[in-house]
Short mmCIF file of C-alpha atoms and ligand atoms in Angstrom, two decimals:
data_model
loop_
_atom_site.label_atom_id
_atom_site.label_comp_id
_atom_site.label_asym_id
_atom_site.label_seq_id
_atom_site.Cartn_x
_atom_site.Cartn_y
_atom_site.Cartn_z
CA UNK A 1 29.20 14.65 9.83
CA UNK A 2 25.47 14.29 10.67
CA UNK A 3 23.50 11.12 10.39
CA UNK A 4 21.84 9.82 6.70
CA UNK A 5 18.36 10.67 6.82
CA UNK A 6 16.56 7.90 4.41
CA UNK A 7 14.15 9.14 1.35
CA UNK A 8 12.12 5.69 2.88
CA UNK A 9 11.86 2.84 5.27
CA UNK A 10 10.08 -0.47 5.99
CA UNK A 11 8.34 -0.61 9.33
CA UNK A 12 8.61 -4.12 10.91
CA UNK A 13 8.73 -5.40 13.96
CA UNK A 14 9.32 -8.28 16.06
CA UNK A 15 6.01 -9.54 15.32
CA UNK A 16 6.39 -9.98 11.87
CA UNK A 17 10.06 -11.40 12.31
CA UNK A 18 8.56 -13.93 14.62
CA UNK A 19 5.57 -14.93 11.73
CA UNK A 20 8.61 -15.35 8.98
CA UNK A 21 10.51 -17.64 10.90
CA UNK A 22 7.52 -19.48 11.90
CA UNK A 23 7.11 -20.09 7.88
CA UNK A 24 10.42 -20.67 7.71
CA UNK A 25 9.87 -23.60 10.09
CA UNK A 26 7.02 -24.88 8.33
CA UNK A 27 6.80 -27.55 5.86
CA UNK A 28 5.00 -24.92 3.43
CA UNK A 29 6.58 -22.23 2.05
CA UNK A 30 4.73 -21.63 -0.96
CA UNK A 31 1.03 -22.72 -1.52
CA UNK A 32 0.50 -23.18 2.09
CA UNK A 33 -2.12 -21.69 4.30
CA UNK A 34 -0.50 -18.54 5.07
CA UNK A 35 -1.51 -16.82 1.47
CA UNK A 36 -5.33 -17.59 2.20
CA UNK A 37 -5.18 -15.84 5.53
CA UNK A 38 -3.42 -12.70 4.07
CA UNK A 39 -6.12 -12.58 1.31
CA UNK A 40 -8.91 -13.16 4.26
CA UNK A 41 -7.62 -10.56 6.29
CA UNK A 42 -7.03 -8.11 3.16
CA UNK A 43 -10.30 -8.62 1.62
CA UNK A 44 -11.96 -8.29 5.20
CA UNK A 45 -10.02 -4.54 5.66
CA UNK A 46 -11.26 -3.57 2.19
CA UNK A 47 -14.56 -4.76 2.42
CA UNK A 48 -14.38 -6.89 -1.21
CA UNK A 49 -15.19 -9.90 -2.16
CA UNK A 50 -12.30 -11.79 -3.49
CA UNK A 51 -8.22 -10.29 -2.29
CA UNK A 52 -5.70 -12.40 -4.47
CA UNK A 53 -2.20 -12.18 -3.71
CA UNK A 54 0.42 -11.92 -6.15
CA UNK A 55 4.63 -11.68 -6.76
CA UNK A 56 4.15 -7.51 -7.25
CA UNK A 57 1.90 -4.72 -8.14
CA UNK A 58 3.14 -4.79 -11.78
CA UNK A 59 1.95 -8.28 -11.60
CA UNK A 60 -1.21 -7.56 -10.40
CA UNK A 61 -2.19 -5.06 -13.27
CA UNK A 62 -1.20 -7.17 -15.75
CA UNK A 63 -3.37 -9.85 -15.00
CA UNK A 64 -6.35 -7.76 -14.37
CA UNK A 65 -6.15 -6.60 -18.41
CA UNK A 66 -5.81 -10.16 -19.20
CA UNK A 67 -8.76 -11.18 -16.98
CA UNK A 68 -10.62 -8.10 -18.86
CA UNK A 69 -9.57 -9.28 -22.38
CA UNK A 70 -7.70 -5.76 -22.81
CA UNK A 71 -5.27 -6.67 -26.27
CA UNK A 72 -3.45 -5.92 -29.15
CA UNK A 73 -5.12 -2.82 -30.46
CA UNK A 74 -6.86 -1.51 -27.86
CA UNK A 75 -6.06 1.66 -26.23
CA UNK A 76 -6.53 2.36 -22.68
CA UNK A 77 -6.34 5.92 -21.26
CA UNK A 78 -4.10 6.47 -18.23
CA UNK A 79 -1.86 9.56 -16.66
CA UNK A 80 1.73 10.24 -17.65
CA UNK A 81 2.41 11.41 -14.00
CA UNK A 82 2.56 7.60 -12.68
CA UNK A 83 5.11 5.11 -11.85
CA UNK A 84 5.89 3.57 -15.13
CA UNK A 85 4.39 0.30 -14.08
CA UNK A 86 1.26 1.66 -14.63
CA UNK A 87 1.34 2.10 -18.53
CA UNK A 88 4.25 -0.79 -18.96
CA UNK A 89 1.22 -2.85 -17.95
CA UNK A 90 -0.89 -1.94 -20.57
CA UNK A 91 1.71 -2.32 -23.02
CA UNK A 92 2.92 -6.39 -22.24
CA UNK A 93 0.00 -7.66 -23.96
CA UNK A 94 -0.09 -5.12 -26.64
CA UNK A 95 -2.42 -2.63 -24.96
CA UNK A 96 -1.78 1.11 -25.88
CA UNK A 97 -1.47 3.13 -23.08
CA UNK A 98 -3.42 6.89 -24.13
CA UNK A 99 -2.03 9.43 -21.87
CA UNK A 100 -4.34 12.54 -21.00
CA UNK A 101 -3.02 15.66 -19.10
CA UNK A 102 -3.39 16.17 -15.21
CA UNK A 103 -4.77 18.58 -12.97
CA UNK A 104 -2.50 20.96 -12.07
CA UNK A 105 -4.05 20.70 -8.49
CA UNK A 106 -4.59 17.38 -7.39
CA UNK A 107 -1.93 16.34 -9.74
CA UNK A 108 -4.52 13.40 -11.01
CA UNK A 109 -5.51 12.36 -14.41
CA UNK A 110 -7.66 15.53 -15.74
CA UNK A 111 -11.62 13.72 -16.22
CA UNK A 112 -12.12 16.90 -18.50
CA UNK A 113 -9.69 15.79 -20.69
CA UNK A 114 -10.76 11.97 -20.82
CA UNK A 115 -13.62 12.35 -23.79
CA UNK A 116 -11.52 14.06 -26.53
CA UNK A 117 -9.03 11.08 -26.15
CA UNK A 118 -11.63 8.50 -26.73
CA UNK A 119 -11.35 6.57 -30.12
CA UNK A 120 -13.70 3.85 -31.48
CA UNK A 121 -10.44 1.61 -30.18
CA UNK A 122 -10.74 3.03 -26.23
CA UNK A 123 -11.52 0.03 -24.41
CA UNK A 124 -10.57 0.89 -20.50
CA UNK A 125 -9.36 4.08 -18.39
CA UNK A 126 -6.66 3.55 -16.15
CA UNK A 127 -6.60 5.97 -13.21
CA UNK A 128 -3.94 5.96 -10.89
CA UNK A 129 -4.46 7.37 -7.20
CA UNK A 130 -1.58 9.45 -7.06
CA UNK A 131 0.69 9.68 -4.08
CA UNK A 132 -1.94 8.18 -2.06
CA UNK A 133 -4.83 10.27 -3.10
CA UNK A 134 -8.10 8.60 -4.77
CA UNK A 135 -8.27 9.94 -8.19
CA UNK A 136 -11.61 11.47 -9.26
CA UNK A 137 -13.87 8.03 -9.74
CA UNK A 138 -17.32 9.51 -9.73
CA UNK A 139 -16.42 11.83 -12.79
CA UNK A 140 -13.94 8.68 -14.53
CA UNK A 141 -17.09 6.31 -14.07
CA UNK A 142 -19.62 8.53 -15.47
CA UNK A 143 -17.49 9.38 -18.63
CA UNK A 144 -16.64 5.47 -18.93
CA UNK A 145 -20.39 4.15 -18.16
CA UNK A 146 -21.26 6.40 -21.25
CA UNK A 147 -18.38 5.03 -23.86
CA UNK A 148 -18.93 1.42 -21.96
CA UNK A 149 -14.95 1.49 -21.05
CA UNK A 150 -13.89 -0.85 -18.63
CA UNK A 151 -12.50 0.77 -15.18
CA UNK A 152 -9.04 -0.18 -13.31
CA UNK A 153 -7.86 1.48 -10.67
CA UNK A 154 -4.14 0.99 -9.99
CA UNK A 155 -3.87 1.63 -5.98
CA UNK A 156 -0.54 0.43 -5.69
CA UNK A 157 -0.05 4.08 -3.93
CA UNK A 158 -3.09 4.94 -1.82
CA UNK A 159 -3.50 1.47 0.52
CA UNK A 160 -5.51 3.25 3.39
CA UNK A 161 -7.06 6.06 1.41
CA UNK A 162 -10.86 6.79 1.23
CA UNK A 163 -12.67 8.74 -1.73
CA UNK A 164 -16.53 9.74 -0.34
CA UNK A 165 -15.64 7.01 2.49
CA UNK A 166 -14.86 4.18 -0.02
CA UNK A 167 -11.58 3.06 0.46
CA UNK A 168 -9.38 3.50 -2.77
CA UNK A 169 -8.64 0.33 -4.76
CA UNK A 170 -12.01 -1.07 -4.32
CA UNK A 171 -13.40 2.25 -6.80
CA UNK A 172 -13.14 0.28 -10.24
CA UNK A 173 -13.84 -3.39 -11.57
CA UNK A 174 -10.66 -4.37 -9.66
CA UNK A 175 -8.19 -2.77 -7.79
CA UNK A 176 -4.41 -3.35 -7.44
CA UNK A 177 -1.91 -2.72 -4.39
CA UNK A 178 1.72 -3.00 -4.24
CA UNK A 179 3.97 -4.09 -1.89
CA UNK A 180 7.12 -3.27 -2.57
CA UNK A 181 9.39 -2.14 0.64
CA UNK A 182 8.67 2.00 0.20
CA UNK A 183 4.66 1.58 -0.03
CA UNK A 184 2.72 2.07 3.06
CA UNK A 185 3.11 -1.85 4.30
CA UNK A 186 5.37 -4.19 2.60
CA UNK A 187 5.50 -7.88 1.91
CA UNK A 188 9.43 -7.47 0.27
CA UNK A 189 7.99 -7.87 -2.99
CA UNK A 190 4.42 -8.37 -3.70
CA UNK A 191 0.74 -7.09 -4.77
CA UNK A 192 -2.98 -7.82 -4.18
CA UNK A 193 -5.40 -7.47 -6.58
CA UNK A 194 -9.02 -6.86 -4.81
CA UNK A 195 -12.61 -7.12 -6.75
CA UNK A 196 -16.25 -8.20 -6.17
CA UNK A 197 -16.34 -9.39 -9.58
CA UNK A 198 -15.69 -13.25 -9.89
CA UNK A 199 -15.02 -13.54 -13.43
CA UNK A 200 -11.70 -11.45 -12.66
CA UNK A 201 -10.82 -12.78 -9.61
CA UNK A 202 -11.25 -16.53 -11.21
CA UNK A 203 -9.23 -15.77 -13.77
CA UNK A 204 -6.56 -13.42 -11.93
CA UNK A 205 -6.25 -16.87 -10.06
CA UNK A 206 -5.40 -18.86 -12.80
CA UNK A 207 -3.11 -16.62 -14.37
CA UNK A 208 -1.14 -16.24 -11.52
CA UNK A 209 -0.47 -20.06 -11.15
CA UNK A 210 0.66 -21.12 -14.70
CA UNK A 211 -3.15 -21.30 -16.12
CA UNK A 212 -4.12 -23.83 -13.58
CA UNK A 213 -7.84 -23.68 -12.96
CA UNK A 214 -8.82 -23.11 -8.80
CA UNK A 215 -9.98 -26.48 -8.70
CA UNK A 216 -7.68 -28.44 -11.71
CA UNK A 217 -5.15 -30.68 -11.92
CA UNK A 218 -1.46 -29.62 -11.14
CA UNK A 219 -0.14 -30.26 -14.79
CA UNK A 220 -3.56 -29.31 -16.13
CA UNK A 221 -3.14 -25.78 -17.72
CA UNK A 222 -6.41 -24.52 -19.80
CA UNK A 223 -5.11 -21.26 -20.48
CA UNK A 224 -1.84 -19.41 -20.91
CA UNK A 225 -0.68 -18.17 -17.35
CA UNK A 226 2.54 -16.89 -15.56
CA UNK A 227 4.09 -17.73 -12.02
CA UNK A 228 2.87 -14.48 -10.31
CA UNK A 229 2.72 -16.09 -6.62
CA UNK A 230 3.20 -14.92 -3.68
CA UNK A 231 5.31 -16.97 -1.17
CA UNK A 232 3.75 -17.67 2.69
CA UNK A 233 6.96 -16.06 3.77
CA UNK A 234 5.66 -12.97 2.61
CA UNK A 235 1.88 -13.76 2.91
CA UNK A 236 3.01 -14.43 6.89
CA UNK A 237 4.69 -10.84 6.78
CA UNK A 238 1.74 -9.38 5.50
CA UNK A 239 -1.01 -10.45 7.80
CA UNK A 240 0.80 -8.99 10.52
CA UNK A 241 1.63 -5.68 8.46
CA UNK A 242 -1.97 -5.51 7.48
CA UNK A 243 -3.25 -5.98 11.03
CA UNK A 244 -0.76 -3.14 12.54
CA UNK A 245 -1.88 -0.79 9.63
CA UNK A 246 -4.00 1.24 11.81
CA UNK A 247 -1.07 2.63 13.51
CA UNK A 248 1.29 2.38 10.56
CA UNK A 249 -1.48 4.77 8.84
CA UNK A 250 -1.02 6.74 12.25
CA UNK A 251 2.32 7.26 11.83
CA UNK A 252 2.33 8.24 8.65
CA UNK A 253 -0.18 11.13 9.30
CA UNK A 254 2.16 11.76 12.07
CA UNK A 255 5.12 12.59 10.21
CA UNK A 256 2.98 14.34 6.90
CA UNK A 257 1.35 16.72 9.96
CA UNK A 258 4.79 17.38 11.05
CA UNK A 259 6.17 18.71 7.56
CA UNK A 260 3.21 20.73 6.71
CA UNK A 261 2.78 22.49 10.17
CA UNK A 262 6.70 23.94 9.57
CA UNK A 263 5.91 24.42 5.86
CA UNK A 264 2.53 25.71 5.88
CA UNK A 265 4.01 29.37 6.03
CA UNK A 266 6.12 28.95 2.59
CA UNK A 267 5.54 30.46 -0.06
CA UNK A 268 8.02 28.70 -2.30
CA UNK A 269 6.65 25.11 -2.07
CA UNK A 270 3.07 24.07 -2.99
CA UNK A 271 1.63 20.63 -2.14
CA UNK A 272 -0.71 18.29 -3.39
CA UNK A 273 -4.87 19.51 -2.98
CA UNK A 274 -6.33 16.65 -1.11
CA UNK A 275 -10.31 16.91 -2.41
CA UNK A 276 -12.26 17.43 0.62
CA UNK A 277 -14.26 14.23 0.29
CA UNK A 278 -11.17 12.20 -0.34
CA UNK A 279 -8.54 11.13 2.71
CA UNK A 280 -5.34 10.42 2.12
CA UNK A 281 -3.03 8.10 3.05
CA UNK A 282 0.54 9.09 3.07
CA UNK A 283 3.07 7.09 0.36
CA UNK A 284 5.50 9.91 0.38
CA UNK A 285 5.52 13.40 1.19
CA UNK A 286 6.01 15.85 -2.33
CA UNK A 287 6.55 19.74 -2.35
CA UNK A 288 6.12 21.66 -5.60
CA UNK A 289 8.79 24.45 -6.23
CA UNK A 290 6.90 27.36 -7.18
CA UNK A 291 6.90 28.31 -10.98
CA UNK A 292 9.67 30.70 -10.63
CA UNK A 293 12.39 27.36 -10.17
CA UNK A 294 13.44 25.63 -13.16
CA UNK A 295 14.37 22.09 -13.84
CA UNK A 296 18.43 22.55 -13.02
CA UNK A 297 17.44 24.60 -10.21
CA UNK A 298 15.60 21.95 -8.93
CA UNK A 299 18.20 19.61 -9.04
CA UNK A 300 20.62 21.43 -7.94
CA UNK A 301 18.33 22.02 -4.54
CA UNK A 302 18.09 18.20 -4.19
CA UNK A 303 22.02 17.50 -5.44
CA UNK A 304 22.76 19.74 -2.37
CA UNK A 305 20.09 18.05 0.56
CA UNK A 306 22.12 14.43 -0.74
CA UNK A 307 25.25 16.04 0.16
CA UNK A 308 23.90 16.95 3.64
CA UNK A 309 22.88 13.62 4.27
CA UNK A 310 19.28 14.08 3.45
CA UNK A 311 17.81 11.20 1.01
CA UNK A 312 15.60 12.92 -1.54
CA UNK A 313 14.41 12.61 -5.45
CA UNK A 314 12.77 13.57 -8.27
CA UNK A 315 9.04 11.87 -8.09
CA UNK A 316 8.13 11.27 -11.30
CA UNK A 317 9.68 11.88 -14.24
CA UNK A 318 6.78 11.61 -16.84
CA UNK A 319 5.85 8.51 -18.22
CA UNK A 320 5.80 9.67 -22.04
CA UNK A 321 9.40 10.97 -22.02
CA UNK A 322 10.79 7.24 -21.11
CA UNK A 323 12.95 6.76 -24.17
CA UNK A 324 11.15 3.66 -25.26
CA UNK A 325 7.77 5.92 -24.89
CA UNK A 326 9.07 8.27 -27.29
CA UNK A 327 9.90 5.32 -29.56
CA UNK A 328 7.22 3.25 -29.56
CA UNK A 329 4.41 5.80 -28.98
CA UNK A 330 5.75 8.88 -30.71
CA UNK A 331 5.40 11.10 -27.26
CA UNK A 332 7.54 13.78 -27.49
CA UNK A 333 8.65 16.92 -25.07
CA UNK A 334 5.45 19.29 -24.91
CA UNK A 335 2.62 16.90 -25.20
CA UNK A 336 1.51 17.23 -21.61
CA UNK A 337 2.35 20.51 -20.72
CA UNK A 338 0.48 20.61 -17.32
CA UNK A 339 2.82 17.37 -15.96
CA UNK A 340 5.98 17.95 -17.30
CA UNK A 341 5.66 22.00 -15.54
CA UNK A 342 4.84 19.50 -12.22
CA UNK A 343 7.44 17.15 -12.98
CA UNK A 344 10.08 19.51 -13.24
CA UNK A 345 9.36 20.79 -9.93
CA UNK A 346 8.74 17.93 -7.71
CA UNK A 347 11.01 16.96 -4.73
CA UNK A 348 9.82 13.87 -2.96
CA UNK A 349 11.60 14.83 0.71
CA UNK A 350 12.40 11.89 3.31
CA UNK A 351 9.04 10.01 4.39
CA UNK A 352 8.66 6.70 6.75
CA UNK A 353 7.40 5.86 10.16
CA UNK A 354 10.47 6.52 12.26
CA UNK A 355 11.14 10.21 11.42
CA UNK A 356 11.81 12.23 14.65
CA UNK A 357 10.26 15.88 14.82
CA UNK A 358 14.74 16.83 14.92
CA UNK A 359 14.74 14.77 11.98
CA UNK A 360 11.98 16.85 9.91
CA UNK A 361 13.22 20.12 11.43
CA UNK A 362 16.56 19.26 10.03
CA UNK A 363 15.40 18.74 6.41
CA UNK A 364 12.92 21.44 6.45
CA UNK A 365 15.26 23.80 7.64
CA UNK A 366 17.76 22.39 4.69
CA UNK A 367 15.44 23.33 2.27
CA UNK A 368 14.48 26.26 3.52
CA UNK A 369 17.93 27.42 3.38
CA UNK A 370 18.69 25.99 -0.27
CA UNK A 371 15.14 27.88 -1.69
C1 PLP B 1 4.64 0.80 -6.93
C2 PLP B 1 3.70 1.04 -8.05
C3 PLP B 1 3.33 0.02 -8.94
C4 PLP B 1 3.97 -1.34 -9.00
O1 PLP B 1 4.17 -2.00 -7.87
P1 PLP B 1 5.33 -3.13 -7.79
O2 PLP B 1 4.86 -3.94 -6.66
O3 PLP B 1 6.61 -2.41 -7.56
O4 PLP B 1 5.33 -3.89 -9.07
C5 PLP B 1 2.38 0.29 -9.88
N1 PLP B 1 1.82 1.51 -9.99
C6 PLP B 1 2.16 2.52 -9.17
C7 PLP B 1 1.50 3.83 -9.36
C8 PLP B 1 3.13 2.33 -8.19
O5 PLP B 1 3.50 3.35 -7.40
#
């Protein structure tokens, strides 16, 4: 029997073992210095203003419609090809999430398609960089400057990435990162929400601890708020993750360059386009079965890698067949053609730092074998 080969995988390493204990042996473990120092260090990577940490990604996004005063009623336009976090945020305060139809090359929310879904209720576009590539912001901004639309870009994907040499996340009003363990640096759980717009970041404070304004009282709450915090214990983790990420990025273009030197000859698979003024940064690493596959064919391919021992999966289902999307919203089977013909096809294959060239032969050769 040969070894499991994981669909993901943290990176960490003694370093940021040795800054968790050291919180651990504080006397702060929440509210204490280490969440300043991530958000100094983020911000300083990202070139923004104001980095605020928070409990998760999903956390993040929600607070940033809150800070923008996006509510019942209003619609906000967005991608069904998306984690579902990305349109569940919309909906919490009683946003509707619009969905348009991707490209079918850079799999990314279609800008050509953004105008016809514009109401008189549109107040904000939600574009999502996709598996770690910027979506198209120059296009999105000029279409939302025009119908004064409010612009966040969920980044929780694409830490690292650069569209016209601006990293990605820092492209809208605010930005939004996530941190969960299979992103590109992890804090366990957690999220960052970047801007260089202090109304948001004020209030994206607040919110985050129960309502409290930056400079209040602690039982003084002027405003409705959650606990969204981050912990130091994960702040601690993150400084260090955040000032290895140079290499992390490294290895992550290490393993992508591996796959698509032994796949470049295959007909069979397509891949994301990467625009040639955008770089990437690797979240996971997705081949697109040619249209000939179907849907059961597809999942019979990856059925058959699990069995070998080779951690794969579907990556994503669309957002508007969710059962509660087809419920609440009315979405039903056919309404975006262009990513549900993507989504039926998409394998995400195994992806994290520690792959060995055997490792990506072995899969690769798998697959080959199953197509
Ligand atoms: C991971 C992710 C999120 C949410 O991040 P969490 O930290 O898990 O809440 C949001 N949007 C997208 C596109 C994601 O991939």
């Amino acid at each position: 029997m040969q070894s499991e080969i994981s669909l993901s995988a943290q990176d960490i390493t003694q370093a940021e073992i040795d800054a968790v204990v050291a919180v651990l042996r504080s006397e702060r473990l929440s509210l204490g210095p280490r969440i300043p120092e991530f958000e100094a260090e983020f911000a300083r990577r990202l070139g923004t203003r104001h980095a605020i940490a928070c409990s998760s990604g999903t956390a993040g996004l929600h607070m940033c419609w809150r800070a923008m005063g996006i509510g019942p009623g209003d619609e906000v336009i967005t991608t069904p090809f998306s984690f579902i976090a990305s349109s569940n945020s919309i909906l919490f305060d009683g946003g509707k999430p619009v969905f348009v139809d991707i490209d079918p090359q850079t799999w990314q929310i279609d800008p050509a398609r953004i105008e016809a879904a514009i109401t008189p209720r549109t107040k904000a576009v939600l574009p999502v960089d996709v598996f770690g590539v910027p979506a198209d912001m120059d296009a999105i901004w000029s279409i939302a400057r025009r119908h004064n639309l409010r612009v966040l870009e969920d980044s929780c994907e694409a830490l690292g990435a650069t569209y016209k040499g601006r990293p990605a996340g820092t492209l809208g009003e605010a930005g939004v990162f996530g941190f969960y363990p299979n992103k590109q640096m992890t804090t366990g759980e957690g999220g960052m929400v970047v801007t260089n717009n202090d109304d948001i970041a004020f209030m994206v404070r607040s919110l985050r601890n129960q309502g409290r304004d930056p400079d209040g009282g602690w039982l003084a709450h002027p405003r409705l708020g959650y606990n969204y915090r981050m912990t130091d214990i994960q702040a601690a983790l993150g400084t260090v993750q955040v000032r290895r990420f140079d290499e992390i990025l490294a290895q992550r273009d290490r393993v992508a360059g591996l796959y698509r030197e032994r796949l470049a000859d295959e007909r069979r698979l397509t891949l994301q386009r990467i625009p040639a003024d955008c770089r990437i940064s690797w979240f996971v690493f997705v081949v697109r079965l040619s249209d000939s596959y179907d849907r059961a064919q597809r999942d019979g391919i990856l059925r058959k890698l699990q069995s070998q021992g080779i951690g794969c999966s579907v990556y994503f289902p669309p957002i508007h067949l969710q059962p509660f999307y087809q419920e609440q919203l009315g979405c039903r089977q056919g309404d975006f053609p262009i990513t549900e013909a993507l989504s039926a096809r998409t394998m995400a294959l195994p992806f994290h730092n520690h792959l060995t060239e055997a490792e990506i032969d072995r899969v690769v050769k798998a697959l080959r074998a199953l197509l």
